[in-house]
mmCIF file of C-alpha atoms in Angstrom:
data_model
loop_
_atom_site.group_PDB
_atom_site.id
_atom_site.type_symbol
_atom_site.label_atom_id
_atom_site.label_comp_id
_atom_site.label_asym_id
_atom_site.label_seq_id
_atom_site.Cartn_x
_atom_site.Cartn_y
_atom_site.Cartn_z
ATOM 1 C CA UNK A 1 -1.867 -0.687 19.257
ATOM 2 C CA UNK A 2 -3.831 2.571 19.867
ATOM 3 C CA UNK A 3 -7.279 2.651 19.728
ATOM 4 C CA UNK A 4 -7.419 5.898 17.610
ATOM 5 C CA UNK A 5 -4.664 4.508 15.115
ATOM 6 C CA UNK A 6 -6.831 1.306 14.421
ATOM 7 C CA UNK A 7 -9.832 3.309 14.072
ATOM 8 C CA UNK A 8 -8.038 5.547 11.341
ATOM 9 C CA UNK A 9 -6.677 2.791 9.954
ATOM 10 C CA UNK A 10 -10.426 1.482 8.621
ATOM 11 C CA UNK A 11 -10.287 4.426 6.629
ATOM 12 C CA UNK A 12 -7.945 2.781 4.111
ATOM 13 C CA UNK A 13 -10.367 -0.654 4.822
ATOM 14 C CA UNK A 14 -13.388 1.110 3.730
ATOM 15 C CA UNK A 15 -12.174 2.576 0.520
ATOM 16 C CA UNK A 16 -10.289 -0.982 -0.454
ATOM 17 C CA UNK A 17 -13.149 -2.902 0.289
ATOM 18 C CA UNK A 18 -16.290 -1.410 -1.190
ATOM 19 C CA UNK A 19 -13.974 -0.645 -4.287
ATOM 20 C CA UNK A 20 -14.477 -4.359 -4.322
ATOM 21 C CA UNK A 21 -18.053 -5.181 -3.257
ATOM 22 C CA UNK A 22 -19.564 -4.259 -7.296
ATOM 23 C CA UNK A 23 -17.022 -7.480 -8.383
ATOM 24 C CA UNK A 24 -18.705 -10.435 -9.510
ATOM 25 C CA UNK A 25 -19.764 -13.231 -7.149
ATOM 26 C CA UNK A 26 -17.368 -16.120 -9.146
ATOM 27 C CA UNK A 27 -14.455 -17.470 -7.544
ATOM 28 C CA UNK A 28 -11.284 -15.201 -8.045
ATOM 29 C CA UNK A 29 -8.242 -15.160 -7.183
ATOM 30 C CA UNK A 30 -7.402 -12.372 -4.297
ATOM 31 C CA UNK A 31 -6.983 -8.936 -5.580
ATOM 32 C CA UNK A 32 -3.302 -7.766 -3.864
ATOM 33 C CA UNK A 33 -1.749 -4.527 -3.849
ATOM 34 C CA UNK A 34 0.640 -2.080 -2.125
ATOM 35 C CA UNK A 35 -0.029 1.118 -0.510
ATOM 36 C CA UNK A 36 3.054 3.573 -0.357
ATOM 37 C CA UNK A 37 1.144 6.984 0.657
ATOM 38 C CA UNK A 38 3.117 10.576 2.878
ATOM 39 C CA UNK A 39 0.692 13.402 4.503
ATOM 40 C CA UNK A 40 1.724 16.017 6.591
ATOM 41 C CA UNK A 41 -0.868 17.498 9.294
ATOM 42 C CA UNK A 42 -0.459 20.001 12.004
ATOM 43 C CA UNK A 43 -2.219 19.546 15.644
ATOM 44 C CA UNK A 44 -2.622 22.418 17.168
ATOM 45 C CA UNK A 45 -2.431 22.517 21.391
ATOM 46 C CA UNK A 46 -0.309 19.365 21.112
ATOM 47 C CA UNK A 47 -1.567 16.567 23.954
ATOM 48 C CA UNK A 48 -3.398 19.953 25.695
ATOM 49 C CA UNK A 49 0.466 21.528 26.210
ATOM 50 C CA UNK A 50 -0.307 24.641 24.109
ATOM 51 C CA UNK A 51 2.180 24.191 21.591
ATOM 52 C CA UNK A 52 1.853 23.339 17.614
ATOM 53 C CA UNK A 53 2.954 19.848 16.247
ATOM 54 C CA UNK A 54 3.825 19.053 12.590
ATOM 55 C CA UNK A 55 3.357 15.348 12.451
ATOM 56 C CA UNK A 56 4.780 14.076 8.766
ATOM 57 C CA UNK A 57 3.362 10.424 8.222
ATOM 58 C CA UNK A 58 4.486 7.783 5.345
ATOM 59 C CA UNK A 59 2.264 4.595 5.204
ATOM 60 C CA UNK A 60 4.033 1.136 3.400
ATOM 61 C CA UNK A 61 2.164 -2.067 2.938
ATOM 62 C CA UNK A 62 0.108 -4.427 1.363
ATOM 63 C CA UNK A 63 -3.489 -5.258 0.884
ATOM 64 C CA UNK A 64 -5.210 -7.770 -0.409
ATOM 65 C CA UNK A 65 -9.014 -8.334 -0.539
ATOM 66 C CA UNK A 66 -10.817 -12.003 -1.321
ATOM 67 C CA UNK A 67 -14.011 -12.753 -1.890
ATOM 68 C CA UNK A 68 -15.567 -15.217 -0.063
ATOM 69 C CA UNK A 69 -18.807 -17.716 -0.734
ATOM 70 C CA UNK A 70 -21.482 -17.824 -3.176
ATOM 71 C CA UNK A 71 -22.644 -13.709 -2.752
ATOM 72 C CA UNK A 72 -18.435 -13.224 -3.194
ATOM 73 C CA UNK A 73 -18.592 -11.181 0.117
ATOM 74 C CA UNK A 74 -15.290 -8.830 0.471
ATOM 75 C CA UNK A 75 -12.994 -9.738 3.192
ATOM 76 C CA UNK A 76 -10.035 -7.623 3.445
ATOM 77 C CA UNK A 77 -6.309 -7.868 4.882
ATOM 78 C CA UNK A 78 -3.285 -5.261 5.125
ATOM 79 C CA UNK A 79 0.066 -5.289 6.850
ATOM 80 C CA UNK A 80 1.467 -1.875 7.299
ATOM 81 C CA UNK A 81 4.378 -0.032 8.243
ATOM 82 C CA UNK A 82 3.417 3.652 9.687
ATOM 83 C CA UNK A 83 6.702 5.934 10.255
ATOM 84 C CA UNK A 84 6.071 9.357 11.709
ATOM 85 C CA UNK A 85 8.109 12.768 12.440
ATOM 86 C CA UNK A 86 6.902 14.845 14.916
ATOM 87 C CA UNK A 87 8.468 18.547 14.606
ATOM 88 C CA UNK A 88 7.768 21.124 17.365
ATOM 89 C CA UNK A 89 6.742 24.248 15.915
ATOM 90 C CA UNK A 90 7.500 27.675 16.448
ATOM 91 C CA UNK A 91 11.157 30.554 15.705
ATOM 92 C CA UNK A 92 13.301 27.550 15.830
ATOM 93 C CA UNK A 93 11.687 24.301 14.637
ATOM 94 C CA UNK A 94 13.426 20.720 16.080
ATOM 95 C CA UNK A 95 12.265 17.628 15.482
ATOM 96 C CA UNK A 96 11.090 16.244 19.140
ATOM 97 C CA UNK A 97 10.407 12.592 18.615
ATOM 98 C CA UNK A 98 9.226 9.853 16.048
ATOM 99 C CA UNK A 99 7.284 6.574 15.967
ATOM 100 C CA UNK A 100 7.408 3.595 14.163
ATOM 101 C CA UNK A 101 3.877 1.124 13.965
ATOM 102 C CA UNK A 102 4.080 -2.072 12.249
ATOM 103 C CA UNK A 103 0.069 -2.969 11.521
ATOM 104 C CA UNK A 104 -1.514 -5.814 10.724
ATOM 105 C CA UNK A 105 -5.750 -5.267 9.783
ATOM 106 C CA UNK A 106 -8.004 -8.158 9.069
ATOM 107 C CA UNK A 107 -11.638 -8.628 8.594
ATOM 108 C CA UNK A 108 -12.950 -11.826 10.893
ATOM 109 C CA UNK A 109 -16.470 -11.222 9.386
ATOM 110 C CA UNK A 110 -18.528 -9.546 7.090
ATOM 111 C CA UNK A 111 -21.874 -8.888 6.608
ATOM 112 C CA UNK A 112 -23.741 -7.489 3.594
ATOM 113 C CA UNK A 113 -26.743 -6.260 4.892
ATOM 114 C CA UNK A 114 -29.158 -5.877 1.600
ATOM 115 C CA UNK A 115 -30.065 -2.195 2.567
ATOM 116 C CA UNK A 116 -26.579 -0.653 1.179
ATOM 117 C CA UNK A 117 -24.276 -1.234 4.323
ATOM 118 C CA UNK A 118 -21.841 -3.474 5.490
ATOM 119 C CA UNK A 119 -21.458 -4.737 8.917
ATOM 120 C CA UNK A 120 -17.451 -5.666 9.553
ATOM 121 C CA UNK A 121 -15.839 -6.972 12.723
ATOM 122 C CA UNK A 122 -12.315 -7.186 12.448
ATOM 123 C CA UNK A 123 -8.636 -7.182 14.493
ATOM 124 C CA UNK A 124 -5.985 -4.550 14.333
ATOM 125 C CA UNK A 125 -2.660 -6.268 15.817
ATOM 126 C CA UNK A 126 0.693 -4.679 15.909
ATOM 127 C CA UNK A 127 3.152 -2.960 17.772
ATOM 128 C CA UNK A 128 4.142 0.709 17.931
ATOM 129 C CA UNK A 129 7.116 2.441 19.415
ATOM 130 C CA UNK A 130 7.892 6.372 20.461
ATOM 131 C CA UNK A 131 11.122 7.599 19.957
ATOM 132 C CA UNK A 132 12.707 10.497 21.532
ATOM 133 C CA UNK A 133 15.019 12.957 18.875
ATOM 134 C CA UNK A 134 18.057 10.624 19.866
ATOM 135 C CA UNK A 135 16.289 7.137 18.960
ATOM 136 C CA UNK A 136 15.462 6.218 22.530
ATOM 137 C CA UNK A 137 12.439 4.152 23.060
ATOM 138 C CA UNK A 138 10.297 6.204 26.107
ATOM 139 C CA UNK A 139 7.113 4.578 25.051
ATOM 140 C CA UNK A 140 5.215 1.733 23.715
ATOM 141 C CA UNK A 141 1.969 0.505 22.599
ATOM 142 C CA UNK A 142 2.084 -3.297 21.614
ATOM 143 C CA UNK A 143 -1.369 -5.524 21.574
ATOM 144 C CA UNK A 144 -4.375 -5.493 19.599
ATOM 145 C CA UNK A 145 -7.889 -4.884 19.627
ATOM 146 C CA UNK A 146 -11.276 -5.737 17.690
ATOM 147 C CA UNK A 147 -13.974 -3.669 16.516
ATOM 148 C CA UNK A 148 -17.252 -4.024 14.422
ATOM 149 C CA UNK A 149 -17.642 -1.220 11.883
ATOM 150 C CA UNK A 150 -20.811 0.058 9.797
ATOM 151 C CA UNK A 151 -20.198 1.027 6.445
ATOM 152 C CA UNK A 152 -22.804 3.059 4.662
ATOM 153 C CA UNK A 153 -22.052 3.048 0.943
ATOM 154 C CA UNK A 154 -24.514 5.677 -0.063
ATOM 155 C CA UNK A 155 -25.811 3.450 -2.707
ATOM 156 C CA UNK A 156 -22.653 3.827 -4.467
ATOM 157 C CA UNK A 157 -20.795 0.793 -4.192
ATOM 158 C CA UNK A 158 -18.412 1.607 -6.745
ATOM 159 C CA UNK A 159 -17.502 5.073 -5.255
ATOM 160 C CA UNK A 160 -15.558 4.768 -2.170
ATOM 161 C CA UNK A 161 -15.016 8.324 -1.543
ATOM 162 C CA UNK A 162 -19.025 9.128 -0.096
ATOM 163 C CA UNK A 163 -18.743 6.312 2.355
ATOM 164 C CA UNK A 164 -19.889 6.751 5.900
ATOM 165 C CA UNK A 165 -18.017 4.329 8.404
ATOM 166 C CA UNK A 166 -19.505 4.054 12.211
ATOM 167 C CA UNK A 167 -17.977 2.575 14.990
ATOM 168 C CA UNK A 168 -20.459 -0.224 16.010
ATOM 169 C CA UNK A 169 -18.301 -1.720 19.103
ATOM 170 C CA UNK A 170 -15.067 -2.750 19.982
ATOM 171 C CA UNK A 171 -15.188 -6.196 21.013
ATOM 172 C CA UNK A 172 -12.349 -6.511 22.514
ATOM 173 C CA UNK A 173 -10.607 -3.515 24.470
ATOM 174 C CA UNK A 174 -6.794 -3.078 23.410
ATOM 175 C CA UNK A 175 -4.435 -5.740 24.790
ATOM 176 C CA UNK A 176 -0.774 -5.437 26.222
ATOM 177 C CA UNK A 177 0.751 -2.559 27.430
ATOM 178 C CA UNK A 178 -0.639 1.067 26.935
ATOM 179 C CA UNK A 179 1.899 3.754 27.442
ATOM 180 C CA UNK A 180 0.702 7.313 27.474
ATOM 181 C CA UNK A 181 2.125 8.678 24.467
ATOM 182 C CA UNK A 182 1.224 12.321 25.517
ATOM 183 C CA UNK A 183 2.264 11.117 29.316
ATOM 184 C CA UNK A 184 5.976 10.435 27.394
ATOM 185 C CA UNK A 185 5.621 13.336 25.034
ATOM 186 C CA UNK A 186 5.348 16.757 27.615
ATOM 187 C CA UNK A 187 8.533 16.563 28.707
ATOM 188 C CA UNK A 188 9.972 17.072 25.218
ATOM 189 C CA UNK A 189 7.547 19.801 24.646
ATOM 190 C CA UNK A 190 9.115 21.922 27.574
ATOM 191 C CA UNK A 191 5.701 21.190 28.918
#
């Protein structure tokens, strides 16, 4: 999977999970839910070629956080299905290519540290695939890595939304193959 995907992708941890840390330390059952969520963004200078992207994203999956031992520390799971559109701006608009990632994100462990933050290591696994307009695979990004997150929750543990999330380390560089999705991309781009 791509590094920068699974580092986006804690986004959506963070705000699950400390939406969860206030709960009460008793043994419940898992909180599970779905997350069906569409953005549209627009990167400008597409992979350096000069050229304006429109890049229209839906997200569909599942969550579920549990809270484990006697503190009822948050550990948090998702599975996720990321579909995106990416449009060529410009006179004449054409859709150039799409990708389809199917995510899985897990916490391995968590740490509340007792000064308001949360130390998390856990694995992004999956597979994504880059489409050209036609539906023809040209590249592919299959493998996983892990990483150990800081989450400062601003001594707000109920409000998600003032969160600060560092990158602590990736413990594990990402696995399987690596295409160059820009590498695959320029050629559609008239680059």
């Amino acid at each position: 999977m791509r590094p920068a995907r699974a580092i986006a992708a804690t986004g959506s941890l963070a705000v699950l999970l400390t939406a969860t840390v206030a709960g009460t330390a008793a043994a419940q059952p898992p909180e599970k839910g779905t997350i069906d969520d569409s953005f549209t963004r627009v990167e400008e200078d597409f992979c350096g070629s000069g050229q304006d992207v429109e890049i229209a994203t839906t997200v569909q999956g599942r969550y579920q956080v549990t809270l484990h031992g006697p503190d009822g520390v948050p550990y948090y799971l998702e599975s996720l299905r990321v579909e995106e559109t990416l449009t060529l701006l410009g006179d004449e608009p054409r859709v150039i290519a799409s990708s389809v990632d199917r995510v899985l994100n897990k916490d391995l462990h968590v740490v509340q540290e007792g000064d308001g933050t949360l130390t998390i290591a856990f694995l992004a696994t999956g597979a994504s695939t880059l489409y050209d307009a036609e539906g023809t695979p040209i590249a592919r990004n299959p493998g996983q890595i892990r990483q150990t997150i800081n989450i400062d929750l601003n001594g707000t543990p109920d409000d998600p939304t003032d969160d600060d999330v560092t990158l602590v380390s990736v413990d594990k560089e990402s696995t399987g193959r690596s295409d160059d999705y820009c590498e695959a991309l320029l050629p559609l781009l008239g680059s």
